[in-house]
Amino acid sequence: MGSKRKTGVGEVDMAGLDRQVGFLLRLAQVAVFNDLIGSLKPLGLRPSDYSALLVIAANPGLKQQLVGDALGIQRTNLVGLLDDLVQRGLVTRSVVPGDRRSWALALTDGGQAMLAEARKAHAGHEAKLQSLLGDKVDQATLRDVLKLISSL
Amino acid sequence: MGSKRKTGVGEVDMAGLDRQVGFLLRLAQVAVFNDLIGSLKPLGLRPSDYSALLVIAANPGLKQQLVGDALGIQRTNLVGLLDDLVQRGLVTRSVVPGDRRSWALALTDGGQAMLAEARKAHAGHEAKLQSLLGDKVDQATLRDVLKLISSL
DNA sequence: TATTGTTATACTCTATAACTATA
DNA sequence: TATAGTTATAGAGTATAACAATA
């Protein structure tokens, strides 16, 4: 007991934690997320801002509610996020002819330009990850595994 | 453009987000973490409490600083976590003969009993994950991939 | 001078309840 | 009644600065 290989940090016995998928999954996610945060920071965007711009660009006229559904952000927490994007002139909230309760979201020209820059930043981030994984991992398989785990 | 397959939530074009490793990694991590949170909740433990108990049990006499290093928790944020575990009678802070700045952490008998229960709860969680992955994924390979990604 | 633990504090992310205006 | 957006608020989790005691 306690005679297991001491991996992890220095002399500390990690008690098998460093061999458990959940723990490693968290470390991997934090590493990737932090790198993405750093890649987008020069543009003044967080990952959530970037993903909102992406989804709005792909679905012009989309309602806030649906953006939230797509990204897993509650509509109540999306308000402030979009307020900022609107105030920065990247996104417009337009009246929907048939429904005066909802907004039709769209990117401004500035929003399109910002998204183009963000895509480049994101591509750099992805390239780093790809080169790390290289041919050691089949990306399609990895995606399938992650999707499977998501259904837990 | 914009004519890609509409996956994800309902009618919304996810703009390729649902095919990116970082996004899927986040979804997978959230799913696993939430399941672990639910598994430990009946014991009044959070994942961070559980991992602290694990590491202290494997390294009796360990200093707070080293627990933090092992788990990626700042020493400043570990204080309250350990305060609670001590107050619940699960962990003791003892004087270290050679160094009066630090505490020697250890589990009480109650802490050992709690950890045994927590291990069972965790095993149930792991079993759920294992049965989901089944023979579709080699666990050792998955761990290696996640470790690799963590080094980004 | 550096280290350990501590306190106070702030910031982000996320979650809930309640309101409004529309449908 | 139900829905879309909004506001206010609260709770985690995490981050920094500064301090006391000790090395």
Tab-separated table of C-alpha atoms (C1' of nucleotides) in Angstrom:
chain	number	residue	atom	x	y	z
A	1	MET	CA	0.000	0.000	0.000
A	2	GLY	CA	1.277	3.443	-0.919
A	3	SER	CA	4.116	1.745	-2.707
A	4	LYS	CA	2.814	2.677	-6.119
A	5	ARG	CA	4.951	4.547	-8.554
A	6	LYS	CA	5.200	8.182	-7.533
A	7	THR	CA	4.261	10.149	-10.598
A	8	GLY	CA	2.883	13.636	-10.919
A	9	VAL	CA	4.374	16.435	-8.880
A	10	GLY	CA	7.690	15.731	-7.226
A	11	GLU	CA	7.612	13.359	-4.311
A	12	VAL	CA	3.860	13.290	-3.905
A	13	ASP	CA	1.978	10.035	-4.445
A	14	MET	CA	-0.962	10.981	-6.643
A	15	ALA	CA	-2.963	8.015	-5.352
A	16	GLY	CA	-3.802	6.889	-8.853
A	17	LEU	CA	-5.458	10.194	-9.666
A	18	ASP	CA	-3.072	10.719	-12.543
A	19	ARG	CA	-4.263	7.481	-14.117
A	20	GLN	CA	-7.957	8.307	-14.090
A	21	VAL	CA	-9.714	9.453	-17.207
A	22	GLY	CA	-11.806	12.099	-15.436
A	23	PHE	CA	-8.786	13.785	-13.870
A	24	LEU	CA	-6.778	13.683	-17.086
A	25	LEU	CA	-9.769	14.925	-19.041
A	26	ARG	CA	-9.961	17.949	-16.789
A	27	LEU	CA	-6.251	18.708	-17.158
A	28	ALA	CA	-6.477	18.396	-20.937
A	29	GLN	CA	-9.540	20.611	-21.157
A	30	VAL	CA	-7.983	23.289	-18.963
A	31	ALA	CA	-4.798	23.268	-21.051
A	32	VAL	CA	-6.664	23.597	-24.344
A	33	PHE	CA	-9.062	26.208	-23.000
A	34	ASN	CA	-6.266	28.340	-21.560
A	35	ASP	CA	-4.404	28.227	-24.844
A	36	LEU	CA	-7.535	29.301	-26.703
A	37	ILE	CA	-8.117	32.095	-24.184
A	38	GLY	CA	-4.582	33.323	-24.803
A	39	SER	CA	-5.027	33.131	-28.570
A	40	LEU	CA	-8.200	35.223	-28.536
A	41	LYS	CA	-7.191	37.699	-25.828
A	42	PRO	CA	-5.368	40.112	-28.180
A	43	LEU	CA	-8.713	40.593	-29.942
A	44	GLY	CA	-10.545	41.236	-26.705
A	45	LEU	CA	-12.627	38.092	-27.174
A	46	ARG	CA	-13.268	35.210	-24.846
A	47	PRO	CA	-14.057	31.735	-26.166
A	48	SER	CA	-17.745	32.352	-25.483
A	49	ASP	CA	-17.638	35.595	-27.500
A	50	TYR	CA	-15.922	33.834	-30.361
A	51	SER	CA	-18.376	30.949	-30.412
A	52	ALA	CA	-21.296	33.377	-30.325
A	53	LEU	CA	-19.872	35.274	-33.302
A	54	LEU	CA	-19.390	31.984	-35.148
A	55	VAL	CA	-22.945	30.809	-34.583
A	56	ILE	CA	-24.497	34.180	-35.391
A	57	ALA	CA	-22.466	34.391	-38.596
A	58	ALA	CA	-23.638	30.939	-39.628
A	59	ASN	CA	-27.255	31.706	-38.751
A	60	PRO	CA	-28.032	35.359	-39.449
A	61	GLY	CA	-31.343	36.402	-37.948
A	62	LEU	CA	-31.021	33.867	-35.143
A	63	LYS	CA	-32.771	34.532	-31.839
A	64	GLN	CA	-30.773	34.859	-28.621
A	65	GLN	CA	-32.482	31.837	-27.136
A	66	LEU	CA	-31.239	29.602	-29.943
A	67	VAL	CA	-27.699	30.889	-29.653
A	68	GLY	CA	-27.819	29.915	-26.022
A	69	ASP	CA	-29.206	26.479	-26.810
A	70	ALA	CA	-26.455	25.874	-29.363
A	71	LEU	CA	-23.630	26.943	-27.066
A	72	GLY	CA	-24.975	25.699	-23.769
A	73	ILE	CA	-25.272	29.222	-22.374
A	74	GLN	CA	-28.410	30.182	-20.472
A	75	ARG	CA	-30.383	32.965	-22.078
A	76	THR	CA	-30.047	34.978	-18.888
A	77	ASN	CA	-26.258	34.869	-19.094
A	78	LEU	CA	-26.226	35.569	-22.799
A	79	VAL	CA	-27.748	39.028	-22.391
A	80	GLY	CA	-24.615	40.677	-21.039
A	81	LEU	CA	-22.367	38.879	-23.472
A	82	LEU	CA	-24.404	40.160	-26.415
A	83	ASP	CA	-24.756	43.614	-24.847
A	84	ASP	CA	-20.986	43.892	-25.031
A	85	LEU	CA	-20.751	42.627	-28.599
A	86	VAL	CA	-23.483	45.054	-29.652
A	87	GLN	CA	-21.850	47.946	-27.833
A	88	ARG	CA	-18.561	47.160	-29.568
A	89	GLY	CA	-20.373	47.375	-32.890
A	90	LEU	CA	-19.823	43.725	-33.790
A	91	VAL	CA	-23.405	42.469	-33.556
A	92	THR	CA	-26.807	44.004	-34.283
A	93	ARG	CA	-30.128	43.258	-32.626
A	94	SER	CA	-32.863	43.855	-35.187
A	95	VAL	CA	-36.620	43.700	-34.855
A	96	VAL	CA	-38.219	40.499	-36.102
A	97	PRO	CA	-41.277	41.345	-38.247
A	98	GLY	CA	-43.434	38.477	-37.036
A	99	ASP	CA	-42.449	38.424	-33.355
A	100	ARG	CA	-41.839	41.517	-31.316
A	101	ARG	CA	-40.548	39.531	-28.348
A	102	SER	CA	-37.326	38.396	-29.953
A	103	TRP	CA	-34.292	39.926	-31.582
A	104	ALA	CA	-32.778	38.916	-34.889
A	105	LEU	CA	-29.035	38.764	-34.396
A	106	ALA	CA	-26.518	39.454	-37.127
A	107	LEU	CA	-22.913	40.493	-37.532
A	108	THR	CA	-21.993	43.978	-38.628
A	109	ASP	CA	-19.205	44.479	-41.160
A	110	GLY	CA	-16.959	45.093	-38.192
A	111	GLY	CA	-18.205	41.876	-36.674
A	112	GLN	CA	-17.359	40.012	-39.851
A	113	ALA	CA	-13.890	41.509	-39.843
A	114	MET	CA	-13.410	40.655	-36.182
A	115	LEU	CA	-14.595	37.110	-36.806
A	116	ALA	CA	-12.112	36.760	-39.647
A	117	GLU	CA	-9.305	37.774	-37.296
A	118	ALA	CA	-10.632	35.479	-34.596
A	119	ARG	CA	-10.719	32.576	-37.038
A	120	LYS	CA	-7.039	33.162	-37.766
A	121	ALA	CA	-6.220	33.227	-34.064
A	122	HIS	CA	-8.253	30.085	-33.568
A	123	ALA	CA	-6.533	28.413	-36.525
A	124	GLY	CA	-3.185	29.074	-34.887
A	125	HIS	CA	-4.434	27.492	-31.709
A	126	GLU	CA	-5.778	24.473	-33.590
A	127	ALA	CA	-2.523	24.106	-35.497
A	128	LYS	CA	-0.617	23.933	-32.227
A	129	LEU	CA	-2.934	21.205	-31.014
A	130	GLN	CA	-2.758	19.317	-34.304
A	131	SER	CA	1.024	19.368	-34.381
A	132	LEU	CA	1.041	18.094	-30.821
A	133	LEU	CA	-1.221	15.180	-31.666
A	134	GLY	CA	0.353	14.705	-35.077
A	135	ASP	CA	-0.147	11.270	-36.519
A	136	LYS	CA	-0.219	9.735	-33.066
A	137	VAL	CA	-3.964	10.231	-32.903
A	138	ASP	CA	-6.717	9.892	-35.432
A	139	GLN	CA	-8.668	13.095	-34.965
A	140	ALA	CA	-11.972	11.623	-36.145
A	141	THR	CA	-11.642	8.820	-33.612
A	142	LEU	CA	-10.787	11.299	-30.866
A	143	ARG	CA	-13.853	13.369	-31.711
A	144	ASP	CA	-16.051	10.275	-31.624
A	145	VAL	CA	-14.682	9.264	-28.241
A	146	LEU	CA	-15.242	12.740	-26.825
A	147	LYS	CA	-18.787	12.817	-28.203
A	148	LEU	CA	-19.416	9.441	-26.632
A	149	ILE	CA	-18.131	10.619	-23.266
A	150	SER	CA	-20.321	13.718	-23.520
A	151	SER	CA	-23.375	11.485	-23.465
A	152	LEU	CA	-22.561	10.199	-19.978
B	1	MET	CA	-20.722	28.707	-47.420
B	2	GLY	CA	-23.141	28.056	-44.633
B	3	SER	CA	-24.340	25.021	-46.532
B	4	LYS	CA	-22.675	22.583	-44.171
B	5	ARG	CA	-24.567	19.831	-42.476
B	6	LYS	CA	-26.684	21.221	-39.660
B	7	THR	CA	-25.813	19.154	-36.639
B	8	GLY	CA	-26.020	19.993	-32.972
B	9	VAL	CA	-29.108	21.657	-31.583
B	10	GLY	CA	-32.156	21.629	-33.829
B	11	GLU	CA	-32.008	23.902	-36.811
B	12	VAL	CA	-28.941	25.816	-35.764
B	13	ASP	CA	-25.778	25.605	-37.851
B	14	MET	CA	-23.005	25.035	-35.354
B	15	ALA	CA	-20.465	26.541	-37.741
B	16	GLY	CA	-18.162	23.569	-37.366
B	17	LEU	CA	-17.903	24.067	-33.618
B	18	ASP	CA	-19.231	20.569	-33.029
B	19	ARG	CA	-16.358	19.137	-35.001
B	20	GLN	CA	-13.588	20.856	-33.082
B	21	VAL	CA	-11.585	18.983	-30.496
B	22	GLY	CA	-11.498	21.863	-28.025
B	23	PHE	CA	-15.254	22.288	-28.007
B	24	LEU	CA	-15.898	18.541	-27.713
B	25	LEU	CA	-13.261	18.255	-25.029
B	26	ARG	CA	-15.089	20.858	-22.980
B	27	LEU	CA	-18.441	19.081	-23.388
B	28	ALA	CA	-16.908	15.747	-22.404
B	29	GLN	CA	-15.163	17.202	-19.376
B	30	VAL	CA	-18.320	18.937	-18.171
B	31	ALA	CA	-20.321	15.727	-18.548
B	32	VAL	CA	-17.824	13.623	-16.621
B	33	PHE	CA	-17.319	16.258	-13.943
B	34	ASN	CA	-21.043	16.715	-13.390
B	35	ASP	CA	-21.504	12.978	-13.035
B	36	LEU	CA	-18.694	12.815	-10.496
B	37	ILE	CA	-20.184	15.762	-8.610
B	38	GLY	CA	-23.496	13.904	-8.436
B	39	SER	CA	-21.800	10.712	-7.281
B	40	LEU	CA	-19.992	12.434	-4.408
B	41	LYS	CA	-22.779	14.816	-3.387
B	42	PRO	CA	-24.531	12.328	-1.051
B	43	LEU	CA	-21.329	12.264	0.989
B	44	GLY	CA	-21.115	16.038	1.127
B	45	LEU	CA	-17.891	15.995	-0.862
B	46	ARG	CA	-16.908	17.879	-3.969
B	47	PRO	CA	-14.351	16.466	-6.409
B	48	SER	CA	-11.712	18.755	-4.903
B	49	ASP	CA	-12.491	17.446	-1.393
B	50	TYR	CA	-12.276	13.866	-2.620
B	51	SER	CA	-8.982	14.394	-4.398
B	52	ALA	CA	-7.544	16.123	-1.320
B	53	LEU	CA	-8.551	13.171	0.865
B	54	LEU	CA	-6.985	10.783	-1.648
B	55	VAL	CA	-3.677	12.599	-1.751
B	56	ILE	CA	-3.491	13.095	2.017
B	57	ALA	CA	-4.253	9.407	2.583
B	58	ALA	CA	-1.475	8.413	0.203
B	59	ASN	CA	0.975	10.875	1.749
B	60	PRO	CA	0.343	11.174	5.479
B	61	GLY	CA	2.199	14.112	6.968
B	62	LEU	CA	2.063	16.050	3.715
B	63	LYS	CA	2.185	19.851	3.807
B	64	GLN	CA	-0.690	21.926	2.472
B	65	GLN	CA	1.533	23.447	-0.157
B	66	LEU	CA	2.315	20.055	-1.660
B	67	VAL	CA	-1.318	19.029	-1.715
B	68	GLY	CA	-2.001	22.163	-3.694
B	69	ASP	CA	0.869	21.475	-6.073
B	70	ALA	CA	-0.357	17.937	-6.688
B	71	LEU	CA	-3.958	18.948	-7.360
B	72	GLY	CA	-3.404	22.230	-9.087
B	73	ILE	CA	-5.054	24.190	-6.290
B	74	GLN	CA	-3.406	27.375	-5.043
B	75	ARG	CA	-2.368	27.252	-1.421
B	76	THR	CA	-4.516	30.283	-0.725
B	77	ASN	CA	-7.634	28.484	-1.930
B	78	LEU	CA	-6.747	25.279	-0.152
B	79	VAL	CA	-7.027	26.859	3.285
B	80	GLY	CA	-10.823	26.998	3.345
B	81	LEU	CA	-11.172	23.579	1.776
B	82	LEU	CA	-9.013	22.039	4.501
B	83	ASP	CA	-10.670	24.142	7.207
B	84	ASP	CA	-13.938	22.411	6.313
B	85	LEU	CA	-12.424	18.931	6.236
B	86	VAL	CA	-10.772	19.544	9.612
B	87	GLN	CA	-13.969	20.941	11.102
B	88	ARG	CA	-15.838	17.857	9.890
B	89	GLY	CA	-13.319	15.722	11.705
B	90	LEU	CA	-11.958	14.085	8.556
B	91	VAL	CA	-8.475	15.616	8.501
B	92	THR	CA	-5.987	16.682	11.172
B	93	ARG	CA	-3.396	19.431	11.044
B	94	SER	CA	-0.483	18.427	13.244
B	95	VAL	CA	2.669	20.290	14.168
B	96	VAL	CA	5.744	19.335	12.180
B	97	PRO	CA	8.718	18.835	14.536
B	98	GLY	CA	11.309	20.323	12.213
B	99	ASP	CA	9.299	23.191	10.701
B	100	ARG	CA	6.876	25.287	12.665
B	101	ARG	CA	5.590	27.070	9.573
B	102	SER	CA	3.819	24.075	8.084
B	103	TRP	CA	1.147	21.588	9.039
B	104	ALA	CA	1.387	17.826	8.712
B	105	LEU	CA	-1.895	16.666	7.235
B	106	ALA	CA	-3.419	13.271	7.917
B	107	LEU	CA	-6.779	11.541	7.830
B	108	THR	CA	-8.638	10.736	11.016
B	109	ASP	CA	-10.381	7.374	11.351
B	110	GLY	CA	-13.524	9.153	10.256
B	111	GLY	CA	-11.622	10.518	7.298
B	112	GLN	CA	-10.491	7.017	6.359
B	113	ALA	CA	-14.086	5.790	6.589
B	114	MET	CA	-15.330	8.710	4.522
B	115	LEU	CA	-12.639	8.091	1.931
B	116	ALA	CA	-13.659	4.433	1.711
B	117	GLU	CA	-17.242	5.507	0.978
B	118	ALA	CA	-16.042	8.101	-1.495
B	119	ARG	CA	-13.961	5.493	-3.291
B	120	LYS	CA	-17.089	3.374	-3.728
B	121	ALA	CA	-19.025	6.324	-5.088
B	122	HIS	CA	-16.153	7.120	-7.405
B	123	ALA	CA	-15.942	3.495	-8.519
B	124	GLY	CA	-19.597	3.636	-9.514
B	125	HIS	CA	-18.918	6.739	-11.521
B	126	GLU	CA	-15.908	5.136	-13.190
B	127	ALA	CA	-17.902	2.002	-13.964
B	128	LYS	CA	-20.503	4.091	-15.746
B	129	LEU	CA	-17.802	5.702	-17.841
B	130	GLN	CA	-16.097	2.382	-18.548
B	131	SER	CA	-19.315	0.735	-19.693
B	132	LEU	CA	-19.963	3.710	-21.946
B	133	LEU	CA	-16.552	3.433	-23.566
B	134	GLY	CA	-16.573	-0.358	-23.411
B	135	ASP	CA	-14.253	-1.988	-25.876
B	136	LYS	CA	-14.662	0.875	-28.315
B	137	VAL	CA	-11.745	2.685	-26.716
B	138	ASP	CA	-8.460	1.526	-25.324
B	139	GLN	CA	-8.281	3.284	-21.981
B	140	ALA	CA	-4.501	3.381	-21.871
B	141	THR	CA	-4.426	5.043	-25.275
B	142	LEU	CA	-7.064	7.533	-24.198
B	143	ARG	CA	-5.052	8.405	-21.109
B	144	ASP	CA	-1.924	8.902	-23.193
B	145	VAL	CA	-3.770	11.183	-25.594
B	146	LEU	CA	-5.191	13.251	-22.763
B	147	LYS	CA	-1.777	13.532	-21.118
B	148	LEU	CA	-0.330	14.630	-24.424
B	149	ILE	CA	-3.002	17.292	-24.839
B	150	SER	CA	-2.381	18.501	-21.286
B	151	SER	CA	1.137	19.452	-22.303
B	152	LEU	CA	-0.137	22.022	-24.803
C	1	DT	C1'	15.464	36.788	1.856
C	2	DA	C1'	12.444	32.969	1.033
C	3	DT	C1'	8.738	29.938	2.480
C	4	DT	C1'	4.174	28.449	4.769
C	5	DG	C1'	-0.036	29.415	5.985
C	6	DT	C1'	-3.463	32.869	6.268
C	7	DT	C1'	-6.855	36.723	5.322
C	8	DA	C1'	-9.182	39.730	2.432
C	9	DT	C1'	-10.671	40.672	-1.884
C	10	DA	C1'	-11.976	40.562	-6.722
C	11	DC	C1'	-13.159	38.546	-10.931
C	12	DT	C1'	-15.289	35.116	-13.913
C	13	DC	C1'	-18.682	31.664	-14.765
C	14	DT	C1'	-22.766	29.773	-13.769
C	15	DA	C1'	-27.491	29.264	-11.584
C	16	DT	C1'	-32.188	30.941	-9.870
C	17	DA	C1'	-36.106	33.950	-9.266
C	18	DA	C1'	-38.885	37.355	-10.809
C	19	DC	C1'	-40.281	40.895	-13.961
C	20	DT	C1'	-41.989	42.923	-18.940
C	21	DA	C1'	-43.786	42.568	-23.209
C	22	DT	C1'	-45.347	40.016	-26.264
C	23	DA	C1'	-47.534	35.540	-28.381
D	1	DT	C1'	-50.615	30.239	-20.507
D	2	DA	C1'	-46.285	30.131	-22.644
D	3	DT	C1'	-42.234	32.388	-24.642
D	4	DA	C1'	-38.176	35.939	-25.341
D	5	DG	C1'	-35.638	38.976	-23.309
D	6	DT	C1'	-34.206	41.272	-19.232
D	7	DT	C1'	-32.680	42.396	-14.386
D	8	DA	C1'	-30.931	41.365	-10.019
D	9	DT	C1'	-28.675	38.320	-7.283
D	10	DA	C1'	-26.209	34.426	-5.393
D	11	DG	C1'	-23.008	30.766	-5.503
D	12	DA	C1'	-19.065	28.378	-7.052
D	13	DG	C1'	-14.212	28.447	-8.608
D	14	DT	C1'	-10.216	30.841	-9.227
D	15	DA	C1'	-6.776	34.838	-8.968
D	16	DT	C1'	-3.839	38.542	-6.676
D	17	DA	C1'	-1.942	41.278	-2.843
D	18	DA	C1'	-0.461	41.654	1.587
D	19	DC	C1'	0.543	40.006	6.176
D	20	DA	C1'	2.584	37.073	10.299
D	21	DA	C1'	5.434	33.519	11.711
D	22	DT	C1'	9.235	30.931	10.718
D	23	DA	C1'	13.216	29.184	7.991
